[in-house]
mmCIF file of C-alpha atoms (C1' of nucleotides) in Angstrom:
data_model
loop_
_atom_site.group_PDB
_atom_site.id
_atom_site.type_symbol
_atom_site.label_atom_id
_atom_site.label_comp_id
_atom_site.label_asym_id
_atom_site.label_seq_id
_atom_site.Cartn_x
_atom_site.Cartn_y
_atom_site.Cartn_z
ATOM 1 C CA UNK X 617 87.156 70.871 102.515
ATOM 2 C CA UNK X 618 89.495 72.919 104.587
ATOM 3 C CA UNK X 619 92.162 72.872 102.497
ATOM 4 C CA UNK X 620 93.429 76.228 102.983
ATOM 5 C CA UNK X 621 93.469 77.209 106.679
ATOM 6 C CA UNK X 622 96.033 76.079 109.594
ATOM 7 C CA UNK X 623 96.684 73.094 107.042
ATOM 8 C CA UNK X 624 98.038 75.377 103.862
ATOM 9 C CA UNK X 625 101.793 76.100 103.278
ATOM 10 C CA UNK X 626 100.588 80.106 102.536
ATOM 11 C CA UNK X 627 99.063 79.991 106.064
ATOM 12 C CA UNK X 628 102.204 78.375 107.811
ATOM 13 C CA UNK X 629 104.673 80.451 105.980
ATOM 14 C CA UNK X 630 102.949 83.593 107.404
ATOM 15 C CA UNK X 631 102.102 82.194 110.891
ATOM 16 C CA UNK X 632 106.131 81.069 111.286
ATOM 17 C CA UNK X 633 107.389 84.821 109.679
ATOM 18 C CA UNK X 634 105.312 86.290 112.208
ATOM 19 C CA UNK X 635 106.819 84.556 115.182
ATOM 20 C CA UNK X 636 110.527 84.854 113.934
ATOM 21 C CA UNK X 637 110.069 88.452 113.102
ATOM 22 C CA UNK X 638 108.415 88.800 116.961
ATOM 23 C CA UNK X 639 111.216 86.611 118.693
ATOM 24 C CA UNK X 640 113.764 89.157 116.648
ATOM 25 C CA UNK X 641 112.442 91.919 117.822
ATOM 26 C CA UNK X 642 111.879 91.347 121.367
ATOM 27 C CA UNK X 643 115.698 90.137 121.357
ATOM 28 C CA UNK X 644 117.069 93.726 119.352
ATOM 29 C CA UNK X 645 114.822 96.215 121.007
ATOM 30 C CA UNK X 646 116.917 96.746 123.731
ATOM 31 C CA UNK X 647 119.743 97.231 121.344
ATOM 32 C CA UNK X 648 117.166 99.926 119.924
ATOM 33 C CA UNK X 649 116.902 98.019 116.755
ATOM 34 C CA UNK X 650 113.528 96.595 114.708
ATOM 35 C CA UNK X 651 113.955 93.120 112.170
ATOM 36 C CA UNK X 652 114.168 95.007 109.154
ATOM 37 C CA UNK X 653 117.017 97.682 109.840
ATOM 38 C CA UNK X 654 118.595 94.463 111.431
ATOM 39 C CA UNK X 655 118.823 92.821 108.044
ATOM 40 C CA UNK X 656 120.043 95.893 106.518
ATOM 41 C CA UNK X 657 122.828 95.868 108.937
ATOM 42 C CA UNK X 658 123.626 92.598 108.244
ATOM 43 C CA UNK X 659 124.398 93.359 104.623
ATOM 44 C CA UNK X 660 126.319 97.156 105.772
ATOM 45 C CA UNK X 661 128.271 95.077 108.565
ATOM 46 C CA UNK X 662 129.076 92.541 105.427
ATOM 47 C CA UNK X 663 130.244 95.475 103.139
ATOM 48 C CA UNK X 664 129.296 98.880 104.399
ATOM 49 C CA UNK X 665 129.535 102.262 101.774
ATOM 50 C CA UNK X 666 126.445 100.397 99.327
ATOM 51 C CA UNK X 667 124.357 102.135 97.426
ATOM 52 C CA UNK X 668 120.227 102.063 97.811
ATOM 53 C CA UNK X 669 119.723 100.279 94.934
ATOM 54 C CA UNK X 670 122.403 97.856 96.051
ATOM 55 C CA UNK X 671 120.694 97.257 99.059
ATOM 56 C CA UNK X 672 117.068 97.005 97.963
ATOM 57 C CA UNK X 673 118.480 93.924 95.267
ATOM 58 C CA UNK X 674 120.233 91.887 97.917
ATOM 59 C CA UNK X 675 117.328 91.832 100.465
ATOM 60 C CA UNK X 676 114.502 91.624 97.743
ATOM 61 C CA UNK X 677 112.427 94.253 98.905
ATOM 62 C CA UNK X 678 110.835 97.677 96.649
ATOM 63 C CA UNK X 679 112.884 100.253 96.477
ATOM 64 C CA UNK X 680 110.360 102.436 98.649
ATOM 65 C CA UNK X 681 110.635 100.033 101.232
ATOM 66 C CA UNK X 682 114.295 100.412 101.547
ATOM 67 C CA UNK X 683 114.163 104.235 101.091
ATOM 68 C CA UNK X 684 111.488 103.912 103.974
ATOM 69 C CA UNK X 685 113.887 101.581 106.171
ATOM 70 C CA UNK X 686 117.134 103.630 105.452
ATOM 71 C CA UNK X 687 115.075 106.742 106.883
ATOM 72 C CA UNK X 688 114.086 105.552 110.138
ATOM 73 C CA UNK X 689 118.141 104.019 110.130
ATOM 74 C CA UNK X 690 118.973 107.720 109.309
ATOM 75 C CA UNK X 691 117.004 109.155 112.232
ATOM 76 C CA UNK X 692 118.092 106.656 114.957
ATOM 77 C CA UNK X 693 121.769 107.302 114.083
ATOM 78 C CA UNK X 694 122.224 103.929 112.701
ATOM 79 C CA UNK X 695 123.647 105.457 108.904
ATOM 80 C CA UNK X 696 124.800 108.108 107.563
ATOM 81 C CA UNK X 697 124.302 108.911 103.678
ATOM 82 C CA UNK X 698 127.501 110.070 102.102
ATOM 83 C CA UNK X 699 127.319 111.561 98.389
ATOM 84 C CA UNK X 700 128.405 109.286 95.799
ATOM 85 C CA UNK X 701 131.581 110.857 93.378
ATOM 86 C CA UNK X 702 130.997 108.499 90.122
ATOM 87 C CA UNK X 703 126.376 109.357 90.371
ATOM 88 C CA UNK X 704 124.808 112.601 92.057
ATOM 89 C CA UNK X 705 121.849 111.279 92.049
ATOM 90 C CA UNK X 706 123.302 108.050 94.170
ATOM 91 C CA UNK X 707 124.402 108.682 98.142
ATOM 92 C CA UNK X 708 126.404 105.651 99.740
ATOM 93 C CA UNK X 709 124.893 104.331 103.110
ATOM 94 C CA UNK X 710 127.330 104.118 105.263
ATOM 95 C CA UNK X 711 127.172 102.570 109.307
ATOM 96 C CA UNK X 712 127.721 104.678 112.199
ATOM 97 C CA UNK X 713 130.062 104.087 114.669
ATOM 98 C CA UNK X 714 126.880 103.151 116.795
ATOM 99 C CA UNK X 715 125.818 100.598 114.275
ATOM 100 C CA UNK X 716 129.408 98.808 114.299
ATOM 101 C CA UNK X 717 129.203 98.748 117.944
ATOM 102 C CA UNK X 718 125.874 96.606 117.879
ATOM 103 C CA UNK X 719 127.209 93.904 115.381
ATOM 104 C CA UNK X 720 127.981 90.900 117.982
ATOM 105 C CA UNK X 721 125.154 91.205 120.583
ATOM 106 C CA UNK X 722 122.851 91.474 117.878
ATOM 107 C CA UNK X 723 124.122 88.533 115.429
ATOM 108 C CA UNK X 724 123.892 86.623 118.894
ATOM 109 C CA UNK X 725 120.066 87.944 119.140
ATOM 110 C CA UNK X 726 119.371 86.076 115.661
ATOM 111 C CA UNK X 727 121.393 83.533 116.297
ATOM 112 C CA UNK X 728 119.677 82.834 119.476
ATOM 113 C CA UNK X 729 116.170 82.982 117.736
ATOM 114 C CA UNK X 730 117.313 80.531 114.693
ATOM 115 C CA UNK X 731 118.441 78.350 117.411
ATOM 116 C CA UNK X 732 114.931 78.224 119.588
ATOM 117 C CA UNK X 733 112.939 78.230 116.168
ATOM 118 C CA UNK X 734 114.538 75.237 114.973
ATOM 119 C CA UNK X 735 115.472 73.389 118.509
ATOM 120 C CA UNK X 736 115.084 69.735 118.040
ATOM 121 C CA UNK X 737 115.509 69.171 114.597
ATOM 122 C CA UNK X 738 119.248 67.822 113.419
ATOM 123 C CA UNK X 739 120.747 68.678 110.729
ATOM 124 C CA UNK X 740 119.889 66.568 108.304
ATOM 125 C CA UNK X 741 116.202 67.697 109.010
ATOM 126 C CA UNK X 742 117.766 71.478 109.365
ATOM 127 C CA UNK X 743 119.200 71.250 105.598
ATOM 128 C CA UNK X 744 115.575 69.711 104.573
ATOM 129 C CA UNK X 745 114.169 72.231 106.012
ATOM 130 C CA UNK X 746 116.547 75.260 104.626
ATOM 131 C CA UNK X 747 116.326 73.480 101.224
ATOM 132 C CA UNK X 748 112.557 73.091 101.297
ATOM 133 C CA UNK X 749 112.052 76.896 102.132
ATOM 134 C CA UNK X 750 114.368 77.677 99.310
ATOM 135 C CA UNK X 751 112.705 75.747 96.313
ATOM 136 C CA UNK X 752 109.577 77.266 97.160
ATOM 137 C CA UNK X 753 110.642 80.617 97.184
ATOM 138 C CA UNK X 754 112.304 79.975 93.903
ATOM 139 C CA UNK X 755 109.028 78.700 92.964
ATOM 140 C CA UNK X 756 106.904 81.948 93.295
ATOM 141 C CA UNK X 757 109.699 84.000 91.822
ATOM 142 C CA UNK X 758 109.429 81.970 88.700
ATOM 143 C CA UNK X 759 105.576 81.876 88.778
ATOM 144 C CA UNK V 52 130.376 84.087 109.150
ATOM 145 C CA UNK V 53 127.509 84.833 107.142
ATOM 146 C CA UNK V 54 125.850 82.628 109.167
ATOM 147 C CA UNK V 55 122.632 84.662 108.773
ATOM 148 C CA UNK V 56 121.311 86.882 105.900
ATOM 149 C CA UNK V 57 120.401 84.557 102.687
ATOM 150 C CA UNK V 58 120.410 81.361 104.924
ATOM 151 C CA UNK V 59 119.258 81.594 107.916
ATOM 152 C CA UNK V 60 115.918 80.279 108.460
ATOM 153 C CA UNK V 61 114.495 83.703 109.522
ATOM 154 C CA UNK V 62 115.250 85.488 106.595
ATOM 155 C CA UNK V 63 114.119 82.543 104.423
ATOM 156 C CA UNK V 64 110.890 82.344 106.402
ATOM 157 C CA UNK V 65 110.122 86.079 106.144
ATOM 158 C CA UNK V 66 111.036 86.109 102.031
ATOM 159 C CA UNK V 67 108.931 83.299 101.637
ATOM 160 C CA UNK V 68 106.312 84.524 103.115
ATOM 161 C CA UNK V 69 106.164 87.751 101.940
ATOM 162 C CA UNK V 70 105.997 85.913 98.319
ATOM 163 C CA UNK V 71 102.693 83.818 99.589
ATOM 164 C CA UNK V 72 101.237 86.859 100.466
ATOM 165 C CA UNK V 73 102.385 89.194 97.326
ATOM 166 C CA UNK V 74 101.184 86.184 95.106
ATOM 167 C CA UNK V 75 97.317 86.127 96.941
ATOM 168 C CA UNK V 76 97.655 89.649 97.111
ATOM 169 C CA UNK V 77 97.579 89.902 93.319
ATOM 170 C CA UNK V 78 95.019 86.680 92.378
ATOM 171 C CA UNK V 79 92.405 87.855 95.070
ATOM 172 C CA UNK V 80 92.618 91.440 94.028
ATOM 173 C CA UNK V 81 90.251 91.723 91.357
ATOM 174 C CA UNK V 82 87.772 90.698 93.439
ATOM 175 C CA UNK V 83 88.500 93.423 95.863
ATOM 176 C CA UNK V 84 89.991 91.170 98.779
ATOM 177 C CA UNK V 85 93.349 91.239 100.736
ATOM 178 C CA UNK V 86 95.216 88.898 102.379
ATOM 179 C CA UNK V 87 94.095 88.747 105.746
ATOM 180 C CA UNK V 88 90.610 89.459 104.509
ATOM 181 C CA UNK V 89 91.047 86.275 102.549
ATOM 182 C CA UNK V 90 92.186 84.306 105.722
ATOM 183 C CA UNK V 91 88.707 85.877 107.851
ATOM 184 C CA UNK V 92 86.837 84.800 105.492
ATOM 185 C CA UNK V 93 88.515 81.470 105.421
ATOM 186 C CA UNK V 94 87.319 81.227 108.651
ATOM 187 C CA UNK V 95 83.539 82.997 108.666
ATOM 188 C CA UNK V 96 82.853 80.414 105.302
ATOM 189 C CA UNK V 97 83.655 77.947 108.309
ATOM 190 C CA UNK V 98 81.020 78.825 110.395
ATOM 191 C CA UNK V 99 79.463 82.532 110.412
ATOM 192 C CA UNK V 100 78.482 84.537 113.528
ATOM 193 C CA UNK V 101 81.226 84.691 115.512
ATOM 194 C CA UNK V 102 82.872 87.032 117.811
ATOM 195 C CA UNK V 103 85.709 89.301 117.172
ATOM 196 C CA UNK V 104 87.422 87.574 120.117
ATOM 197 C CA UNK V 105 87.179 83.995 118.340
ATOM 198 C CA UNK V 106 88.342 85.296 115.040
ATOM 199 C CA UNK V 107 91.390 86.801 116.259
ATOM 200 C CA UNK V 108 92.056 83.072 118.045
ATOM 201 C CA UNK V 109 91.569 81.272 115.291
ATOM 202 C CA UNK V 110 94.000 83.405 113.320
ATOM 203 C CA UNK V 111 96.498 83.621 116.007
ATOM 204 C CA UNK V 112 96.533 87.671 115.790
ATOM 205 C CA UNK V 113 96.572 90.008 118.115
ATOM 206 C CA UNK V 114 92.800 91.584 118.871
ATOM 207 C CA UNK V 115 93.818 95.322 117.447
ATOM 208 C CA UNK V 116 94.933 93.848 114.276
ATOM 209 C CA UNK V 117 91.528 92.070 114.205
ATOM 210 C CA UNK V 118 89.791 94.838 114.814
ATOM 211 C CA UNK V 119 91.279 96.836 112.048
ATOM 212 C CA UNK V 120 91.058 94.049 109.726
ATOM 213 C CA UNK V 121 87.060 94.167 110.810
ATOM 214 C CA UNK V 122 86.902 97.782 109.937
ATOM 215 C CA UNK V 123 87.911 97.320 106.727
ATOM 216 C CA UNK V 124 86.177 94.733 105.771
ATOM 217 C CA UNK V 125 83.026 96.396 107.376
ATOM 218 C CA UNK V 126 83.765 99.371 104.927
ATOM 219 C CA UNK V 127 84.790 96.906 102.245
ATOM 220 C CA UNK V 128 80.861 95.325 102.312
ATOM 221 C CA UNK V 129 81.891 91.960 103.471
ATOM 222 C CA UNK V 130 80.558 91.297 106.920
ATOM 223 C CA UNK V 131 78.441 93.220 109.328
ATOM 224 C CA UNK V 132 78.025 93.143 113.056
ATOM 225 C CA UNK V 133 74.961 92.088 114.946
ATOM 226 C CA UNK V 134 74.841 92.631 118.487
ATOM 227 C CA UNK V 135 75.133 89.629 120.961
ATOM 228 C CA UNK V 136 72.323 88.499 122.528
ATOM 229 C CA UNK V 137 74.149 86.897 125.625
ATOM 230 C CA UNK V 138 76.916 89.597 125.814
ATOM 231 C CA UNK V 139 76.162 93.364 125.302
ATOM 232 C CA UNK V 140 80.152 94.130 124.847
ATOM 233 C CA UNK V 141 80.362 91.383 122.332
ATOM 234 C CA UNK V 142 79.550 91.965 118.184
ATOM 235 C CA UNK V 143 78.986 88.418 116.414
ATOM 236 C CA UNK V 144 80.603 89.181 112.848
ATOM 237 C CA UNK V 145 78.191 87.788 109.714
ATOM 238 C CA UNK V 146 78.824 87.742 106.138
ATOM 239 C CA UNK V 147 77.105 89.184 103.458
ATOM 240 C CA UNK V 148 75.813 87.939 100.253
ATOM 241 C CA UNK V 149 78.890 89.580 98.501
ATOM 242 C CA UNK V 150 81.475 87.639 100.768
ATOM 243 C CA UNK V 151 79.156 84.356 100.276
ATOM 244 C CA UNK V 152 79.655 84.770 96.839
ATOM 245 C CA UNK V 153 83.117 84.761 96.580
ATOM 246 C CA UNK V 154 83.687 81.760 98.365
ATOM 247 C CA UNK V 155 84.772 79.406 95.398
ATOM 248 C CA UNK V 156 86.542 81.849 93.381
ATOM 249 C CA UNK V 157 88.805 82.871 96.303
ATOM 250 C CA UNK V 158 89.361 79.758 97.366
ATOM 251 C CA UNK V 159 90.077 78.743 94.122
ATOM 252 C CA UNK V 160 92.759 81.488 93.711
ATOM 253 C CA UNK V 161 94.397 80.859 97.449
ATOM 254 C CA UNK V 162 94.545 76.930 95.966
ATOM 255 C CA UNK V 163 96.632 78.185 93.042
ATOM 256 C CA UNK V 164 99.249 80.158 94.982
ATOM 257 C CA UNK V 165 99.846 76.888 97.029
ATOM 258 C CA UNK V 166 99.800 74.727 93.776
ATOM 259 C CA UNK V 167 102.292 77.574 92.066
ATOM 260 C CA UNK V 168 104.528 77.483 95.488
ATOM 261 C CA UNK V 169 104.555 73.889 95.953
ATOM 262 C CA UNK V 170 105.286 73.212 92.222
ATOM 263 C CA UNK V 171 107.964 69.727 92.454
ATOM 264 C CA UNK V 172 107.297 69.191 95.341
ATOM 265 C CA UNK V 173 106.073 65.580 96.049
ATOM 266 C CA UNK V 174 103.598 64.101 98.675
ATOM 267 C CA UNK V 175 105.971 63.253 101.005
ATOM 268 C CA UNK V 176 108.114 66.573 100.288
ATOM 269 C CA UNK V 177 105.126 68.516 100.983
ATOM 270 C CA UNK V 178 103.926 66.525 104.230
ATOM 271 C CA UNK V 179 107.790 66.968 105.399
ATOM 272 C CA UNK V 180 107.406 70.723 104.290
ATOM 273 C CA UNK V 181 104.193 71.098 106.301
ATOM 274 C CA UNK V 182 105.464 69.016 109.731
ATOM 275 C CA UNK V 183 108.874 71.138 109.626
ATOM 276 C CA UNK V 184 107.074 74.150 109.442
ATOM 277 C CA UNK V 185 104.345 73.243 112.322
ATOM 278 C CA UNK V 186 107.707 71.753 114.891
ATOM 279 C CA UNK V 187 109.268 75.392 114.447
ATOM 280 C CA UNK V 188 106.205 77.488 114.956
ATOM 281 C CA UNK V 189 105.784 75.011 117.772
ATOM 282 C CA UNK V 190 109.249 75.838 119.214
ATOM 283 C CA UNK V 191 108.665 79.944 119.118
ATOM 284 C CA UNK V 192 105.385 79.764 120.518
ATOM 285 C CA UNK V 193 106.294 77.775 123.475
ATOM 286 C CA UNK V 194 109.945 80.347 123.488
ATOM 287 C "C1'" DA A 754 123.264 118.861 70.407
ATOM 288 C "C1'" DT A 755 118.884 118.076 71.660
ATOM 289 C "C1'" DT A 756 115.497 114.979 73.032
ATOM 290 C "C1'" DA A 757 113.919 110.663 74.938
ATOM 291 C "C1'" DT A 758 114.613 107.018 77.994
ATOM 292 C "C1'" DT A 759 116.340 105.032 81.896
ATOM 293 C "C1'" DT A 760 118.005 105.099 86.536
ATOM 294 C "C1'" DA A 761 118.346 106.629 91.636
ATOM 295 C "C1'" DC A 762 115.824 108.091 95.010
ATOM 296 C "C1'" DA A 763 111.831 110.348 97.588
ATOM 297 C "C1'" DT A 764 107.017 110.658 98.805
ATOM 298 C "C1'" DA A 765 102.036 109.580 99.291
ATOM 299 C "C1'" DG A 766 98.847 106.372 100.559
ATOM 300 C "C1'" DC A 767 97.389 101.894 101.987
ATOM 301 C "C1'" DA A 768 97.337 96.896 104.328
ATOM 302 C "C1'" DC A 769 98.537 94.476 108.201
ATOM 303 C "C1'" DG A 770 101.219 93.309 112.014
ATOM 304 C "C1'" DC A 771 102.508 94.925 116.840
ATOM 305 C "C1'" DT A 772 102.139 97.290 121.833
ATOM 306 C "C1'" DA A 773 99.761 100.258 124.891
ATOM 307 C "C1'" DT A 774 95.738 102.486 126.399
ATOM 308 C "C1'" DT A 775 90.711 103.396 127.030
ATOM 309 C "C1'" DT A 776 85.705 102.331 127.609
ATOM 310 C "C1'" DA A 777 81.970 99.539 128.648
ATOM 311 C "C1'" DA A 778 79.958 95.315 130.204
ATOM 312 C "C1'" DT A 779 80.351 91.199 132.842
ATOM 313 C "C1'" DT A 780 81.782 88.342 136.579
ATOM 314 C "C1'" DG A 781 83.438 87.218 141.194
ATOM 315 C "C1'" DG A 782 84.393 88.210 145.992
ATOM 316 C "C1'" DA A 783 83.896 90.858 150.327
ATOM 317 C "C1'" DT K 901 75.003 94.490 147.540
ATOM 318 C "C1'" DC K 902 78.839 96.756 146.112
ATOM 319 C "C1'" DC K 903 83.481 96.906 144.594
ATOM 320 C "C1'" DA K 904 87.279 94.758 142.175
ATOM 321 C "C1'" DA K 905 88.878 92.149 138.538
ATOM 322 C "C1'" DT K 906 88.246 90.430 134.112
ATOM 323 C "C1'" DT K 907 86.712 90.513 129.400
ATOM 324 C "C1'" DA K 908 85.139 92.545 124.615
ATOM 325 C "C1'" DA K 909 86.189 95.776 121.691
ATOM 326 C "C1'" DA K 910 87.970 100.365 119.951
ATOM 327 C "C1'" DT K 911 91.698 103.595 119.210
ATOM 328 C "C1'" DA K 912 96.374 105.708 118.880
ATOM 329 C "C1'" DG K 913 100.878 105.176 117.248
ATOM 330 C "C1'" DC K 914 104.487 102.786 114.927
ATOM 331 C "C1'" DG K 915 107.319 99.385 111.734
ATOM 332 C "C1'" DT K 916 107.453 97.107 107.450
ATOM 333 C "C1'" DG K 917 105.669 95.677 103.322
ATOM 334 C "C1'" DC K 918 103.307 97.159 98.847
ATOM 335 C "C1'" DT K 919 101.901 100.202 94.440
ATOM 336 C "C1'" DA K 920 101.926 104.474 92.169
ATOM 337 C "C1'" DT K 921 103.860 108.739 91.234
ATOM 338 C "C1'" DG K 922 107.256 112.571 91.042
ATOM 339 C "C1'" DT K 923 112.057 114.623 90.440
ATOM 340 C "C1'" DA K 924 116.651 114.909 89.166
ATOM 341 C "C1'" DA K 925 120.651 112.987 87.012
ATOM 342 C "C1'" DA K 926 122.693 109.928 83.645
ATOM 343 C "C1'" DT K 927 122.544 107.577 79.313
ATOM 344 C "C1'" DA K 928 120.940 106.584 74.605
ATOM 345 C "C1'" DA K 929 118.988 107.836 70.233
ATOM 346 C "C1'" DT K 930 118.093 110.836 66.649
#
DNA sequence: ATTATTTACATAGCACGCTATTTAATTGGA
DNA sequence: TCCAATTAAATAGCGTGCTATGTAAATAAT
């Protein structure tokens, strides 16, 4: 009995999320930035002028959550959406010249919380731990 | 560069566990639970009669989200609140006879997300898995 | 060419996490 | 005893995830 609980990967998974996602955002608030329009910055600082759709694939999220994200982005002057020539339906996402401005301090935020969340283990245990995360996920997208 | 995004251990964490949850999400569903029902319940099959304050505890949640959760599982017909004999502020939480009843079946379905999730994975991997997991959400909560 | 399907995106509504604030009861100190 | 501090719980407001649905444009099929 008490399988499930503090014991089961499902519960650990969540518990460990919730404290990155809380480190992150207590690091990028005072950049005026939450987790998730942090990771879509990641991938506009990477290659900026993407589409919706492009965006929703490469951080596997719904598209409604992305549309909901690039909103609040839109109001705090973090994109702008420019209309796309080749699809009128389609409006690139482009950063701001605020959003560019933020890309150091705030890659040094996350780096700062990878490096407290996994203080103490080497690297060896780092690329277990990386790999580990990585079959599993590959796991339930299979199942 | 690209230090963070599809490697870090953030973003991996955060995927991973919003898979755990999705896949719960959907096997608990026809029998009209979510997720962080599931994990009250987890801990009211435990021992019943307990106070909002040693709920959110045991989950490691902060007491609005509790509350809420306790709303709607209130609403949902799966606990209901007596008043505390020893403490006239306090509400000790009970099950019903619906929530009893669903004991094995939602365990059972919580037990096959893991199983699907940890698919491959060994003894040892998955004791490695679990220790990992534990050392990092030991590092943020002491950050 | 017209119609049907697919695709891009928006919106509504909900679960669940958070912080901040409020109310009521309890406890502790002067 | 009375007042201050603490504690239990509720509520408001928001971010981020989801499903389901709607709308307009592009593409495919007849």
């Amino acid at each position: 009995m008490d399988q499930f609980q503090h014991n089961s990967a499902g519960y650990l998974a969540n518990h460990m999320a919730r404290l990155f996602a809380a480190g992150l955002a207590r690091r990028i608030q005072p950049m005026g930035l939450a987790p998730a329009q942090f990771m879509v910055l990641l991938e506009l600082w990477h290659s900026d002028g993407r589409t919706q759709a492009d965006l929703t694939a490469a951080l596997d999220v719904e598209q409604a959550t992305m549309a909901n994200t690039l909103k609040r982005m839109e109001r705090d002057g973090l994109i702008r959406r420019l209309p796309s020539e080749e699809d009128r339906r389609a409006r690139l996402i482009h950063l701001t010249d605020r959003a560019r401005a933020l890309e150091a301090e705030a890659k040094a935020a996350a780096g700062a919380q990878n490096a407290l969340a996994l203080a103490g283990l080497d690297e060896a245990e780092r690329a277990t731990f990386t790999a580990l995360m990585r079959r599993v996920i590959g796991n339930m997208q299979r199942g």
